[in-house]
Tab-separated table of C-alpha atoms and ligand atoms in Angstrom:
chain	number	residue	atom	x	y	z
A	1	UNK	CA	0.000	0.000	0.000
A	2	UNK	CA	1.502	3.365	-0.910
A	3	UNK	CA	1.795	6.402	1.364
A	4	UNK	CA	-1.057	8.244	-0.373
A	5	UNK	CA	-3.479	5.354	0.166
A	6	UNK	CA	-2.453	4.992	3.818
A	7	UNK	CA	-2.954	8.732	4.370
A	8	UNK	CA	-6.414	8.558	2.765
A	9	UNK	CA	-7.516	5.716	5.045
A	10	UNK	CA	-6.072	7.523	8.078
A	11	UNK	CA	-8.004	10.703	7.236
A	12	UNK	CA	-11.259	8.728	6.921
A	13	UNK	CA	-10.561	6.934	10.237
A	14	UNK	CA	-9.923	10.246	12.021
A	15	UNK	CA	-13.069	11.798	10.549
A	16	UNK	CA	-15.544	8.903	10.853
A	17	UNK	CA	-14.069	6.644	13.547
A	18	UNK	CA	-14.070	3.701	11.139
A	19	UNK	CA	-12.746	2.824	7.702
A	20	UNK	CA	-13.492	0.021	5.253
A	21	UNK	CA	-10.339	-1.179	3.487
A	22	UNK	CA	-11.016	-3.469	0.520
A	23	UNK	CA	-8.753	-6.261	-0.697
A	24	UNK	CA	-6.303	-6.473	2.200
A	25	UNK	CA	-6.078	-10.288	2.245
A	26	UNK	CA	-5.745	-12.650	-0.711
A	27	UNK	CA	-8.176	-15.526	-1.313
A	28	UNK	CA	-5.411	-17.948	-0.322
A	29	UNK	CA	-4.749	-16.137	2.971
A	30	UNK	CA	-8.445	-15.914	3.745
A	31	UNK	CA	-8.891	-19.673	3.228
A	32	UNK	CA	-5.804	-20.533	5.308
A	33	UNK	CA	-6.538	-18.219	8.222
A	34	UNK	CA	-10.265	-18.986	8.094
A	35	UNK	CA	-9.446	-22.655	8.566
A	36	UNK	CA	-7.039	-21.857	11.432
A	37	UNK	CA	-9.633	-19.760	13.263
A	38	UNK	CA	-12.365	-22.363	12.603
A	39	UNK	CA	-10.143	-24.960	14.272
A	40	UNK	CA	-9.490	-22.690	17.240
A	41	UNK	CA	-13.199	-22.019	17.770
A	42	UNK	CA	-14.137	-25.707	17.353
A	43	UNK	CA	-11.476	-26.779	19.837
A	44	UNK	CA	-12.172	-24.084	22.423
A	45	UNK	CA	-15.934	-24.655	22.183
A	46	UNK	CA	-15.820	-28.455	22.040
A	47	UNK	CA	-17.154	-28.744	25.590
A	48	UNK	CA	-20.008	-26.304	25.058
A	49	UNK	CA	-22.888	-28.292	23.641
A	50	UNK	CA	-25.673	-25.808	24.366
A	51	UNK	CA	-28.123	-24.907	21.628
A	52	UNK	CA	-28.338	-21.245	20.662
A	53	UNK	CA	-31.610	-20.804	22.563
A	54	UNK	CA	-30.019	-22.193	25.744
A	55	UNK	CA	-27.376	-19.455	25.775
A	56	UNK	CA	-27.536	-16.037	27.399
A	57	UNK	CA	-28.660	-13.133	25.179
A	58	UNK	CA	-25.025	-11.926	24.998
A	59	UNK	CA	-23.828	-15.367	23.924
A	60	UNK	CA	-26.558	-15.474	21.290
A	61	UNK	CA	-24.812	-12.550	19.578
A	62	UNK	CA	-21.623	-14.533	18.988
A	63	UNK	CA	-19.318	-17.307	20.131
A	64	UNK	CA	-16.306	-15.509	21.570
A	65	UNK	CA	-12.785	-16.957	21.828
A	66	UNK	CA	-10.004	-14.632	22.933
A	67	UNK	CA	-6.192	-14.772	22.838
A	68	UNK	CA	-6.357	-17.527	20.186
A	69	UNK	CA	-3.020	-16.442	18.668
A	70	UNK	CA	-1.489	-17.918	21.830
A	71	UNK	CA	-2.754	-21.527	21.754
A	72	UNK	CA	-3.313	-21.734	17.973
A	73	UNK	CA	-0.017	-20.855	16.245
A	74	UNK	CA	-1.602	-21.109	12.780
A	75	UNK	CA	-3.648	-17.986	13.640
A	76	UNK	CA	-0.540	-15.988	14.582
A	77	UNK	CA	0.458	-14.731	11.112
A	78	UNK	CA	-2.967	-13.100	10.845
A	79	UNK	CA	-2.734	-11.387	14.260
A	80	UNK	CA	0.709	-10.053	13.361
A	81	UNK	CA	0.021	-9.504	9.647
A	82	UNK	CA	2.440	-6.823	8.429
A	83	UNK	CA	-0.103	-5.209	6.116
A	84	UNK	CA	-2.613	-4.884	8.966
A	85	UNK	CA	0.085	-3.691	11.366
A	86	UNK	CA	1.241	-1.022	8.949
A	87	UNK	CA	-2.328	0.124	8.314
A	88	UNK	CA	-3.081	0.300	12.041
A	89	UNK	CA	0.051	2.363	12.705
A	90	UNK	CA	-1.003	4.781	9.954
A	91	UNK	CA	-4.566	5.066	11.311
A	92	UNK	CA	-3.334	5.755	14.852
A	93	UNK	CA	-0.456	7.982	13.720
A	94	UNK	CA	1.836	5.746	15.788
A	95	UNK	CA	5.349	4.487	15.036
A	96	UNK	CA	4.834	1.320	17.048
A	97	UNK	CA	1.661	-0.636	17.735
A	98	UNK	CA	0.835	-3.360	20.286
A	99	UNK	CA	-1.824	-6.040	20.529
A	100	UNK	CA	-4.452	-5.611	23.287
A	101	UNK	CA	-6.053	-8.950	22.495
A	102	UNK	CA	-7.516	-10.847	19.595
A	103	UNK	CA	-10.810	-12.714	19.376
A	104	UNK	CA	-12.957	-14.828	17.110
A	105	UNK	CA	-16.558	-13.588	16.981
A	106	UNK	CA	-18.594	-16.305	15.299
A	107	UNK	CA	-22.238	-15.303	14.962
A	108	UNK	CA	-24.203	-18.513	14.624
A	109	UNK	CA	-26.995	-19.024	12.106
A	110	UNK	CA	-30.027	-17.372	13.697
A	111	UNK	CA	-27.714	-15.435	16.052
A	112	UNK	CA	-28.995	-12.283	17.646
A	113	UNK	CA	-27.900	-8.737	16.767
A	114	UNK	CA	-24.827	-7.320	18.502
A	115	UNK	CA	-26.174	-4.397	20.480
A	116	UNK	CA	-24.782	-0.888	20.086
A	117	UNK	CA	-21.777	-0.204	22.308
A	118	UNK	CA	-18.356	1.421	22.485
A	119	UNK	CA	-15.413	-0.872	23.223
A	120	UNK	CA	-13.001	1.282	25.117
A	121	UNK	CA	-15.045	1.598	28.346
A	122	UNK	CA	-14.387	-2.165	28.693
A	123	UNK	CA	-10.608	-1.640	28.679
A	124	UNK	CA	-8.373	-0.002	31.299
A	125	UNK	CA	-6.332	2.000	28.764
A	126	UNK	CA	-5.779	5.705	29.549
A	127	UNK	CA	-5.197	6.988	26.011
A	128	UNK	CA	-7.635	6.880	23.103
A	129	UNK	CA	-5.164	5.489	20.563
A	130	UNK	CA	-6.897	2.179	19.877
A	131	UNK	CA	-8.201	0.486	16.745
A	132	UNK	CA	-9.904	-2.845	16.147
A	133	UNK	CA	-9.554	-4.691	12.871
A	134	UNK	CA	-12.640	-6.741	11.906
A	135	UNK	CA	-11.845	-9.501	9.424
A	136	UNK	CA	-14.693	-11.576	7.961
A	137	UNK	CA	-13.762	-14.857	6.245
A	138	UNK	CA	-16.670	-14.537	3.798
A	139	UNK	CA	-18.735	-11.695	2.361
A	140	UNK	CA	-20.978	-9.985	4.923
A	141	UNK	CA	-24.341	-8.358	4.283
A	142	UNK	CA	-27.464	-7.231	6.151
A	143	UNK	CA	-28.540	-10.879	6.021
A	144	UNK	CA	-25.419	-12.367	7.659
A	145	UNK	CA	-24.607	-9.959	10.496
A	146	UNK	CA	-22.640	-7.095	8.972
A	147	UNK	CA	-21.268	-4.317	11.150
A	148	UNK	CA	-22.713	-0.804	11.541
A	149	UNK	CA	-20.836	2.282	12.759
A	150	UNK	CA	-22.136	5.701	13.827
A	151	UNK	CA	-19.892	8.121	11.910
A	152	UNK	CA	-18.126	10.654	14.116
A	153	UNK	CA	-19.304	8.994	17.346
A	154	UNK	CA	-15.677	8.397	18.459
A	155	UNK	CA	-15.548	12.115	19.236
A	156	UNK	CA	-18.554	11.916	21.580
A	157	UNK	CA	-18.837	10.887	25.195
A	158	UNK	CA	-17.905	7.419	26.391
A	159	UNK	CA	-20.543	5.319	28.064
A	160	UNK	CA	-20.365	1.817	29.533
A	161	UNK	CA	-23.095	-0.221	27.859
A	162	UNK	CA	-23.705	-3.548	29.581
A	163	UNK	CA	-24.083	-5.774	26.525
A	164	UNK	CA	-23.016	-8.715	28.702
A	165	UNK	CA	-25.865	-8.776	31.196
A	166	UNK	CA	-28.508	-6.152	30.397
A	167	UNK	CA	-30.268	-6.983	27.124
A	168	UNK	CA	-31.561	-3.796	25.484
A	169	UNK	CA	-28.922	-1.544	27.075
A	170	UNK	CA	-27.558	-0.671	23.611
A	171	UNK	CA	-30.782	1.271	22.949
A	172	UNK	CA	-29.351	4.095	25.087
A	173	UNK	CA	-26.643	4.709	22.496
A	174	UNK	CA	-29.038	4.301	19.580
A	175	UNK	CA	-31.227	7.000	21.134
A	176	UNK	CA	-28.264	9.295	21.629
A	177	UNK	CA	-27.474	8.994	17.934
A	178	UNK	CA	-31.053	9.001	16.671
A	179	UNK	CA	-30.123	11.800	14.225
A	180	UNK	CA	-26.986	10.035	12.960
A	181	UNK	CA	-27.954	6.615	11.672
A	182	UNK	CA	-25.252	3.932	11.626
A	183	UNK	CA	-23.550	3.093	8.353
A	184	UNK	CA	-23.841	-0.667	7.765
A	185	UNK	CA	-20.797	-1.881	5.845
A	186	UNK	CA	-20.936	-4.823	3.445
A	187	UNK	CA	-17.639	-6.637	2.964
A	188	UNK	CA	-16.342	-8.716	0.103
A	189	UNK	CA	-13.921	-11.539	0.903
A	190	UNK	CA	-10.498	-10.027	1.681
A	191	UNK	CA	-11.906	-6.710	2.932
A	192	UNK	CA	-11.363	-5.565	6.503
A	193	UNK	CA	-12.882	-2.785	8.601
A	194	UNK	CA	-11.139	-0.804	11.323
A	195	UNK	CA	-12.969	1.044	14.071
A	196	UNK	CA	-11.768	3.353	16.815
A	197	UNK	CA	-12.185	2.267	20.457
A	198	UNK	CA	-14.747	4.996	21.115
A	199	UNK	CA	-16.846	4.501	17.969
A	200	UNK	CA	-20.427	3.409	18.591
A	201	UNK	CA	-20.947	0.200	16.639
A	202	UNK	CA	-23.264	-2.767	16.392
A	203	UNK	CA	-23.954	-5.751	14.102
A	204	UNK	CA	-27.113	-7.086	12.485
A	205	UNK	CA	-28.578	-10.451	13.401
A	206	UNK	CA	-27.509	-13.436	11.320
A	207	UNK	CA	-30.631	-14.399	9.399
A	208	UNK	CA	-28.759	-16.807	7.134
A	209	UNK	CA	-28.247	-20.523	7.685
A	210	UNK	CA	-24.441	-20.185	7.958
A	211	UNK	CA	-22.204	-18.987	10.778
A	212	UNK	CA	-20.768	-15.507	10.255
A	213	UNK	CA	-17.053	-16.214	10.775
A	214	UNK	CA	-15.082	-13.178	11.914
A	215	UNK	CA	-11.676	-12.643	13.496
A	216	UNK	CA	-10.827	-9.371	15.224
A	217	UNK	CA	-7.739	-7.931	16.872
A	218	UNK	CA	-7.503	-4.832	19.012
A	219	UNK	CA	-4.339	-2.778	18.707
A	220	UNK	CA	-3.088	0.267	20.602
A	221	UNK	CA	-0.270	2.785	20.288
A	222	UNK	CA	2.918	1.778	22.080
A	223	UNK	CA	3.507	3.972	25.137
A	224	UNK	CA	-0.155	3.900	26.263
A	225	UNK	CA	-0.734	3.582	30.013
A	226	UNK	CA	-3.029	1.552	32.251
A	227	UNK	CA	-5.968	3.841	32.872
A	228	UNK	CA	-7.962	2.355	35.733
A	229	UNK	CA	-8.706	-0.487	38.123
A	230	UNK	CA	-11.082	-2.402	35.869
A	231	UNK	CA	-9.636	-5.942	35.814
A	232	UNK	CA	-8.423	-7.147	32.430
A	233	UNK	CA	-6.090	-10.063	31.629
A	234	UNK	CA	-4.158	-7.997	29.076
A	235	UNK	CA	-2.710	-5.894	31.907
A	236	UNK	CA	-3.320	-8.098	34.974
A	237	UNK	CA	-1.267	-10.969	33.541
A	238	UNK	CA	1.797	-8.732	33.541
A	239	UNK	CA	1.038	-6.911	36.790
A	240	UNK	CA	0.768	-3.536	35.020
A	241	UNK	CA	-0.210	-0.970	37.686
A	242	UNK	CA	-2.437	2.065	37.109
A	243	UNK	CA	-0.390	4.786	35.389
A	244	UNK	CA	2.278	2.339	34.157
A	245	UNK	CA	3.120	1.857	30.491
A	246	UNK	CA	1.389	-1.216	29.043
A	247	UNK	CA	4.316	-3.245	27.738
A	248	UNK	CA	4.049	-6.838	28.961
A	249	UNK	CA	4.256	-10.170	27.165
A	250	UNK	CA	0.442	-10.338	26.945
A	251	UNK	CA	0.486	-7.226	24.731
A	252	UNK	CA	3.402	-7.745	22.330
A	253	UNK	CA	4.486	-5.340	19.605
A	254	UNK	CA	2.704	-6.034	16.325
A	255	UNK	CA	4.260	-3.357	14.170
A	256	UNK	CA	7.060	-3.123	13.321
A	257	UNK	CA	8.122	-6.716	14.014
A	258	UNK	CA	11.790	-6.773	14.924
A	259	UNK	CA	13.575	-8.846	12.294
A	260	UNK	CA	10.129	-9.870	11.006
A	261	UNK	CA	9.858	-12.330	13.922
A	262	UNK	CA	6.506	-12.944	15.573
A	263	UNK	CA	6.467	-13.099	19.385
A	264	UNK	CA	5.974	-16.265	21.407
A	265	UNK	CA	3.088	-16.214	23.888
A	266	UNK	CA	3.887	-15.993	27.587
A	267	UNK	CA	2.350	-18.476	30.033
A	268	UNK	CA	-0.689	-17.319	31.998
A	269	UNK	CA	0.095	-16.799	35.696
A	270	UNK	CA	-2.173	-18.015	38.492
A	271	UNK	CA	-4.161	-14.848	38.926
A	272	UNK	CA	-7.067	-16.139	40.956
A	273	UNK	CA	-9.456	-14.117	38.869
A	274	UNK	CA	-12.924	-15.271	39.748
A	275	UNK	CA	-14.141	-15.437	36.174
A	276	UNK	CA	-11.204	-17.545	35.076
A	277	UNK	CA	-12.691	-21.009	35.651
A	278	UNK	CA	-15.824	-20.098	33.785
A	279	UNK	CA	-13.965	-18.329	30.979
A	280	UNK	CA	-11.763	-21.380	30.445
A	281	UNK	CA	-14.688	-23.778	30.553
A	282	UNK	CA	-16.526	-21.723	27.909
A	283	UNK	CA	-13.405	-21.541	25.730
A	284	UNK	CA	-13.151	-17.755	26.008
A	285	UNK	CA	-9.489	-17.889	27.120
A	286	UNK	CA	-6.765	-20.544	26.661
A	287	UNK	CA	-6.946	-23.582	28.915
A	288	UNK	CA	-4.144	-24.149	31.401
A	289	UNK	CA	-1.798	-26.936	30.356
A	290	UNK	CA	-2.245	-30.241	32.166
B	1	LIG	C1	-19.597	-8.335	16.089
B	1	LIG	O1	-18.733	-8.781	15.327
B	1	LIG	O2	-20.759	-8.755	16.055
B	1	LIG	C2	-19.240	-7.271	17.071
B	1	LIG	C3	-17.865	-6.754	16.932
B	1	LIG	C4	-17.506	-5.692	17.923
B	1	LIG	O3	-18.266	-5.394	18.826
B	1	LIG	O4	-16.398	-5.127	17.817
B	2	LIG	NI1	-17.298	-3.913	20.000
């Protein structure tokens, strides 16, 4: 991608809080990484035999598997993809970019909408230099659960929307932006979308008979600091205190990769986090060895 193209995408990202970038991945890459992420989701979710209607409303929006670059090495080249790293650095105006975490978000056939929310209130990061890449492994449309973004909403106030436990809470954001309808973005295979951590976004329900297979990774500018007490493995694993620079092994540098080498994951410490047992059982985070 040349400097002019990168600058154009960065200007759109700064203005709108999201940008659709067509043709980032080849058909071969999409097939290879799609298979790797499918395997990760199948393995992590093997013990979860619940039907869609037996799941919580939040879980009906998507199956969620985080930190899969760590226990599924075949996913790693996608997480640390140089083209995506370079694009992210350009969007954030940063020289160096780190991974906050990655996740598969597989919206099952018949899966519920993803309610409107902003991401960054969920993360204890002080600065606002964050971007999520959203990578679908097949075309997405209104029918299959495409994403919608409220343009310019990243410049507005931040609000914690409880999509996890309060169904309907996203309506509060929809009402706030009643005069600025979301832009629903349709992707062709190989396209990706980036959104800013403060952008109000949502996804349509999956009315098709196929799973909407999506991989996302959240990146942030190197030099960002821990912003609050909210527990989060990406900082708690490395004992990053409030006000400290976030630079542990859980959040490795993505761009530029020194010598082109991808990082190795660090082991998870015994953190005694109360959600850990449940998160492991549901395949949300890697299982402890043994
Ligand atoms: C989704 O893929 O349905 C939601 C993605 C997001 O909230 O970032
Ligand atoms: Ni989100």
